[in-house]
């Protein structure tokens, strides 16, 4: 997820809960492209069921499952399935690192920051060892993302610049998507929305030609949110609507509700109250899980 650790990736400004895209130790979208005609979650569960318990393939399937729920912003399910592994010492190393990462993210979502940082530190230490051993460019993006979320923004930015200098000529769309998404996160955190917008557009340009629908949706939503914060409402509306057009399964319902809520907010901010009411009516309130989104829904409902 850099699930963007994404790896870690992408800070879904449209969905603050899913602070950053997908982990690339186990990119569930890449796995599911092997069987594009099957529903992704069903395919992952089928893989787990067909694998010998505690085998390498079984753990790999579990990690795809973690990444799936992380990318879908379903932190309730994610926490429930990761927690039993969080403190086990008998796990394969890479799987253990993934467990630390996803558990840290789930704990943070539930505002348990103290415990989240403990597991994030464990993930950071292990990923750093892996990077020093293999110089995998995705690992340094994960390190930068962890620094951004749980550490220091300036340190995170320097790590990203290092990755760009060393691997910037790469034509790998996933690497470039994650790189520019994470740069945008840091720019945003430092209050530089113009550079954040530029980086988010680059991230979207890299991922659009791929078949990674969830990453495309996240990239469009992140760019839309940045445009919204810059009061460029026409462009924000364009990219949120485009993202909704890419949502085709019920598993997207959580993100769909958030993007529709943002469209209602944009219309309200642009003084188009009729359109704001129309979008708000389309929001399925039960899929708004974060307290900030629930509060915004209540505010808009009262205002409209």
Short mmCIF file of C-alpha atoms in Angstrom, two decimals:
data_model
loop_
_atom_site.label_atom_id
_atom_site.label_comp_id
_atom_site.label_asym_id
_atom_site.label_seq_id
_atom_site.Cartn_x
_atom_site.Cartn_y
_atom_site.Cartn_z
CA UNK A 1 0.00 0.00 0.00
CA UNK A 2 2.57 3.30 -0.01
CA UNK A 3 -3.41 1.84 -0.09
CA UNK A 4 -0.21 4.21 -1.77
CA UNK A 5 2.53 3.14 2.52
CA UNK A 6 -2.11 3.04 -0.99
CA UNK A 7 2.06 0.62 -0.36
CA UNK A 8 1.59 3.63 1.70
CA UNK A 9 0.43 6.08 -0.77
CA UNK A 10 -1.96 8.45 -1.47
CA UNK A 11 -3.47 10.62 0.97
CA UNK A 12 -7.10 10.49 0.09
CA UNK A 13 -7.97 14.06 0.91
CA UNK A 14 -11.48 13.27 -0.17
CA UNK A 15 -11.50 10.44 2.37
CA UNK A 16 -9.24 11.50 5.24
CA UNK A 17 -9.64 8.13 6.86
CA UNK A 18 -7.71 6.43 4.14
CA UNK A 19 -4.65 8.49 4.54
CA UNK A 20 -2.61 7.21 1.70
CA UNK A 21 -2.88 4.76 -0.96
CA UNK A 22 -1.88 1.14 -1.37
CA UNK A 23 0.93 -1.03 -0.18
CA UNK A 24 2.91 -2.61 -2.87
CA UNK A 25 4.16 -5.53 -0.93
CA UNK A 26 0.72 -6.87 -1.87
CA UNK A 27 -1.14 -4.82 -4.41
CA UNK A 28 -4.54 -6.50 -4.58
CA UNK A 29 -5.42 -4.74 -7.83
CA UNK A 30 -2.38 -6.16 -9.58
CA UNK A 31 -3.27 -9.62 -8.27
CA UNK A 32 -6.90 -9.35 -9.37
CA UNK A 33 -5.92 -8.34 -12.90
CA UNK A 34 -4.89 -11.98 -13.36
CA UNK A 35 -8.61 -12.83 -13.34
CA UNK A 36 -10.34 -9.65 -14.53
CA UNK A 37 -13.66 -11.42 -15.08
CA UNK A 38 -13.93 -12.37 -11.39
CA UNK A 39 -15.05 -10.07 -8.61
CA UNK A 40 -11.83 -9.09 -6.85
CA UNK A 41 -12.82 -9.90 -3.26
CA UNK A 42 -14.23 -13.26 -4.32
CA UNK A 43 -11.03 -14.04 -6.20
CA UNK A 44 -8.87 -13.19 -3.17
CA UNK A 45 -10.99 -15.33 -0.86
CA UNK A 46 -10.91 -18.16 -3.39
CA UNK A 47 -7.11 -17.95 -3.45
CA UNK A 48 -6.97 -18.13 0.36
CA UNK A 49 -9.38 -21.09 0.47
CA UNK A 50 -7.34 -22.97 -2.14
CA UNK A 51 -4.03 -22.40 -0.33
CA UNK A 52 -2.60 -24.60 2.41
CA UNK A 53 -3.05 -23.01 5.83
CA UNK A 54 0.00 -20.93 6.84
CA UNK A 55 1.71 -21.53 3.50
CA UNK A 56 3.43 -18.72 1.61
CA UNK A 57 0.45 -18.47 -0.75
CA UNK A 58 -1.99 -18.38 2.17
CA UNK A 59 -0.16 -15.45 3.78
CA UNK A 60 0.04 -13.72 0.42
CA UNK A 61 -3.73 -14.06 0.07
CA UNK A 62 -4.24 -12.59 3.53
CA UNK A 63 -2.05 -9.63 2.60
CA UNK A 64 -4.13 -9.02 -0.54
CA UNK A 65 -7.19 -9.05 1.71
CA UNK A 66 -5.61 -6.42 3.99
CA UNK A 67 -4.83 -4.25 0.99
CA UNK A 68 -8.33 -4.66 -0.42
CA UNK A 69 -10.10 -3.40 2.70
CA UNK A 70 -7.52 -0.66 3.20
CA UNK A 71 -8.06 0.67 -0.32
CA UNK A 72 -11.83 0.49 0.16
CA UNK A 73 -11.60 2.56 3.36
CA UNK A 74 -13.28 -0.21 5.32
CA UNK A 75 -11.26 0.23 8.50
CA UNK A 76 -13.72 -1.66 10.68
CA UNK A 77 -13.18 -4.87 8.71
CA UNK A 78 -9.47 -4.17 8.27
CA UNK A 79 -8.88 -3.82 12.00
CA UNK A 80 -10.86 -6.99 12.72
CA UNK A 81 -8.86 -9.15 10.29
CA UNK A 82 -5.42 -7.68 11.03
CA UNK A 83 -5.63 -7.58 14.83
CA UNK A 84 -5.23 -11.35 15.39
CA UNK A 85 -1.85 -11.19 13.62
CA UNK A 86 -0.56 -7.96 15.16
CA UNK A 87 1.48 -9.40 18.03
CA UNK A 88 2.39 -12.81 16.66
CA UNK A 89 6.08 -13.63 16.37
CA UNK A 90 5.70 -16.72 14.18
CA UNK A 91 4.85 -14.90 10.94
CA UNK A 92 6.91 -14.57 7.75
CA UNK A 93 8.88 -11.32 7.92
CA UNK A 94 7.26 -9.48 5.02
CA UNK A 95 3.77 -10.44 6.18
CA UNK A 96 4.61 -9.30 9.70
CA UNK A 97 5.71 -5.89 8.37
CA UNK A 98 2.46 -5.55 6.45
CA UNK A 99 0.55 -6.43 9.59
CA UNK A 100 2.36 -3.68 11.52
CA UNK A 101 1.56 -1.16 8.81
CA UNK A 102 -2.11 -1.93 8.37
CA UNK A 103 -2.68 -2.21 12.09
CA UNK A 104 -1.02 1.16 12.63
CA UNK A 105 -3.33 2.70 10.02
CA UNK A 106 -6.43 1.10 11.55
CA UNK A 107 -5.49 2.24 15.05
CA UNK A 108 -4.90 5.75 13.77
CA UNK A 109 -8.32 5.77 12.13
CA UNK A 110 -9.83 5.01 15.55
CA UNK A 111 -7.72 7.80 17.12
CA UNK A 112 -5.51 5.42 19.08
CA UNK A 113 -2.42 7.38 18.08
CA UNK A 114 -0.16 6.14 20.84
CA UNK A 115 -0.56 2.48 19.90
CA UNK A 116 -0.58 3.32 16.20
CA UNK A 117 2.85 4.92 16.47
CA UNK A 118 4.26 1.83 18.18
CA UNK A 119 3.28 -0.37 15.25
CA UNK A 120 4.26 2.26 12.69
CA UNK A 121 7.74 2.38 14.23
CA UNK A 122 8.02 -1.41 13.96
CA UNK A 123 7.00 -1.20 10.30
CA UNK A 124 9.45 1.63 9.63
CA UNK A 125 12.40 -0.19 11.18
CA UNK A 126 11.73 -3.35 9.20
CA UNK A 127 11.11 -1.58 5.89
CA UNK A 128 14.32 0.41 6.35
CA UNK A 129 16.27 -2.83 6.72
CA UNK A 130 14.65 -4.15 3.54
CA UNK A 131 15.51 -1.00 1.62
CA UNK A 132 19.11 -1.07 2.78
CA UNK A 133 19.34 -4.71 1.67
CA UNK A 134 17.60 -4.48 -1.71
CA UNK A 135 17.30 -0.77 -2.68
CA UNK A 136 13.75 -1.35 -3.88
CA UNK A 137 12.38 2.10 -4.87
CA UNK A 138 8.94 1.29 -3.50
CA UNK A 139 10.39 0.73 -0.05
CA UNK A 140 11.79 4.26 0.18
CA UNK A 141 8.36 5.62 -0.73
CA UNK A 142 6.88 3.56 2.09
CA UNK A 143 9.48 4.94 4.49
CA UNK A 144 8.65 8.47 3.39
CA UNK A 145 4.95 7.86 3.84
CA UNK A 146 5.45 6.53 7.35
CA UNK A 147 7.55 9.57 8.18
CA UNK A 148 4.81 11.82 6.84
CA UNK A 149 2.03 10.17 8.80
CA UNK A 150 3.83 9.35 12.03
CA UNK A 151 7.07 11.30 11.92
CA UNK A 152 8.38 14.46 10.31
CA UNK A 153 7.14 16.12 7.10
CA UNK A 154 10.52 17.59 6.19
CA UNK A 155 12.21 14.21 6.62
CA UNK A 156 9.50 12.64 4.48
CA UNK A 157 10.04 15.24 1.77
CA UNK A 158 13.80 14.69 1.70
CA UNK A 159 13.22 10.94 1.33
CA UNK A 160 10.90 11.58 -1.61
CA UNK A 161 13.42 13.87 -3.28
CA UNK A 162 16.06 11.18 -2.79
CA UNK A 163 13.78 8.62 -4.44
CA UNK A 164 13.09 11.01 -7.32
CA UNK A 165 16.81 11.69 -7.89
CA UNK A 166 17.71 8.01 -7.78
CA UNK A 167 14.75 6.46 -9.60
CA UNK A 168 13.15 9.43 -11.38
CA UNK A 169 13.77 8.02 -14.86
CA UNK A 170 11.64 4.98 -14.11
CA UNK A 171 8.74 4.41 -16.47
CA UNK A 172 6.87 2.32 -13.90
CA UNK A 173 3.42 3.98 -13.61
CA UNK A 174 2.83 2.65 -10.09
CA UNK A 175 6.13 4.00 -8.77
CA UNK A 176 5.51 7.41 -10.35
CA UNK A 177 1.92 7.44 -9.14
CA UNK A 178 3.07 6.75 -5.58
CA UNK A 179 5.98 9.21 -5.79
CA UNK A 180 3.86 12.15 -6.91
CA UNK A 181 0.97 11.24 -4.62
CA UNK A 182 3.26 11.26 -1.61
CA UNK A 183 4.92 14.51 -2.71
CA UNK A 184 1.44 16.02 -2.93
CA UNK A 185 0.68 14.84 0.60
CA UNK A 186 3.75 16.60 1.94
CA UNK A 187 3.11 19.79 -0.02
CA UNK A 188 -0.44 19.77 1.34
CA UNK A 189 0.81 19.21 4.88
CA UNK A 190 3.16 22.16 4.48
CA UNK A 191 0.33 24.37 3.22
CA UNK A 192 1.56 24.55 -0.40
CA UNK A 193 -1.63 23.69 -2.26
CA UNK A 194 -0.41 24.89 -5.67
CA UNK A 195 2.49 22.43 -5.70
CA UNK A 196 0.19 19.80 -4.23
CA UNK A 197 -2.15 20.33 -7.20
CA UNK A 198 0.73 19.94 -9.67
CA UNK A 199 1.88 16.70 -8.04
CA UNK A 200 -1.64 15.29 -7.87
CA UNK A 201 -2.12 15.97 -11.58
CA UNK A 202 1.15 14.16 -12.34
CA UNK A 203 0.04 11.21 -10.20
CA UNK A 204 -3.25 11.01 -12.11
CA UNK A 205 -1.51 11.28 -15.49
CA UNK A 206 0.72 8.32 -14.61
CA UNK A 207 -2.06 6.04 -13.37
CA UNK A 208 -4.79 6.83 -15.94
CA UNK A 209 -3.36 4.54 -18.68
CA UNK A 210 -3.35 1.53 -16.32
CA UNK A 211 -6.17 -0.81 -15.33
CA UNK A 212 -5.84 0.06 -11.64
CA UNK A 213 -9.34 1.42 -11.18
CA UNK A 214 -9.13 2.00 -7.45
CA UNK A 215 -5.93 4.02 -7.80
CA UNK A 216 -7.49 6.03 -10.61
CA UNK A 217 -10.51 6.76 -8.40
CA UNK A 218 -8.28 7.82 -5.52
CA UNK A 219 -6.09 9.99 -7.77
CA UNK A 220 -9.16 11.73 -9.23
CA UNK A 221 -10.63 12.27 -5.78
CA UNK A 222 -7.37 13.61 -4.36
CA UNK A 223 -6.99 16.07 -7.24
CA UNK A 224 -10.63 17.10 -6.91
CA UNK A 225 -10.20 17.76 -3.19
CA UNK A 226 -7.13 19.92 -3.81
CA UNK A 227 -9.01 21.93 -6.43
CA UNK A 228 -11.85 22.31 -3.94
CA UNK A 229 -9.51 23.65 -1.25
CA UNK A 230 -8.19 26.15 -3.81
CA UNK A 231 -11.80 27.23 -4.49
CA UNK A 232 -11.51 26.02 -8.10
CA UNK A 233 -14.95 24.47 -7.90
CA UNK A 234 -15.53 23.75 -11.60
CA UNK A 235 -12.39 21.60 -11.79
CA UNK A 236 -13.14 19.95 -8.45
CA UNK A 237 -16.62 19.02 -9.68
CA UNK A 238 -15.15 17.60 -12.92
CA UNK A 239 -12.77 15.19 -11.19
CA UNK A 240 -15.21 14.04 -8.50
CA UNK A 241 -17.79 13.25 -11.20
CA UNK A 242 -15.12 11.43 -13.23
CA UNK A 243 -14.20 9.36 -10.18
CA UNK A 244 -17.84 8.42 -9.58
CA UNK A 245 -18.02 7.27 -13.18
CA UNK A 246 -15.26 4.75 -12.46
CA UNK A 247 -17.07 3.19 -9.49
CA UNK A 248 -18.84 0.07 -10.66
CA UNK A 249 -19.09 -2.29 -7.69
CA UNK A 250 -20.81 -2.17 -4.28
CA UNK A 251 -17.35 -2.30 -2.70
CA UNK A 252 -16.94 1.34 -3.76
CA UNK A 253 -19.95 2.48 -1.72
CA UNK A 254 -17.91 4.03 1.11
CA UNK A 255 -15.84 6.19 -1.25
CA UNK A 256 -18.89 6.92 -3.39
CA UNK A 257 -20.78 8.39 -0.45
CA UNK A 258 -17.84 10.62 0.44
CA UNK A 259 -17.37 11.93 -3.10
CA UNK A 260 -21.09 12.72 -3.41
CA UNK A 261 -20.90 14.54 -0.09
CA UNK A 262 -17.97 16.59 -1.42
CA UNK A 263 -19.94 17.40 -4.58
CA UNK A 264 -22.79 18.66 -2.41
CA UNK A 265 -20.30 20.75 -0.44
CA UNK A 266 -18.73 22.16 -3.62
CA UNK A 267 -22.14 23.17 -4.99
CA UNK A 268 -22.98 24.81 -1.67
CA UNK A 269 -19.64 26.65 -1.64
CA UNK A 270 -20.29 27.80 -5.22
CA UNK A 271 -23.73 29.11 -4.14
CA UNK A 272 -25.57 26.60 -6.34
CA UNK A 273 -27.99 25.50 -3.66
CA UNK A 274 -30.29 23.54 -5.96
CA UNK A 275 -27.42 21.35 -7.17
CA UNK A 276 -26.14 21.01 -3.62
CA UNK A 277 -29.52 19.63 -2.52
CA UNK A 278 -29.53 17.17 -5.42
CA UNK A 279 -26.11 15.79 -4.53
CA UNK A 280 -26.90 15.64 -0.83
CA UNK A 281 -30.03 13.60 -1.55
CA UNK A 282 -27.82 11.04 -3.31
CA UNK A 283 -25.54 10.55 -0.29
CA UNK A 284 -26.13 7.27 1.52
CA UNK A 285 -25.59 8.43 5.09
CA UNK A 286 -24.91 4.94 6.45
CA UNK A 287 -21.73 4.80 4.36
CA UNK A 288 -20.30 7.94 5.96
CA UNK A 289 -18.12 6.36 8.62
CA UNK A 290 -15.78 9.13 9.75
CA UNK A 291 -16.93 11.69 12.31
CA UNK A 292 -15.82 14.58 10.07
CA UNK A 293 -17.92 13.37 7.17
CA UNK A 294 -20.93 12.80 9.40
CA UNK A 295 -20.51 16.32 10.80
CA UNK A 296 -20.30 17.80 7.29
CA UNK A 297 -23.42 15.89 6.23
CA UNK A 298 -25.32 17.25 9.23
CA UNK A 299 -24.07 20.78 8.53
CA UNK A 300 -25.11 20.67 4.89
CA UNK A 301 -28.47 19.15 5.70
CA UNK A 302 -29.17 21.98 8.10
CA UNK A 303 -27.93 24.63 5.66
CA UNK A 304 -29.91 23.30 2.71
#
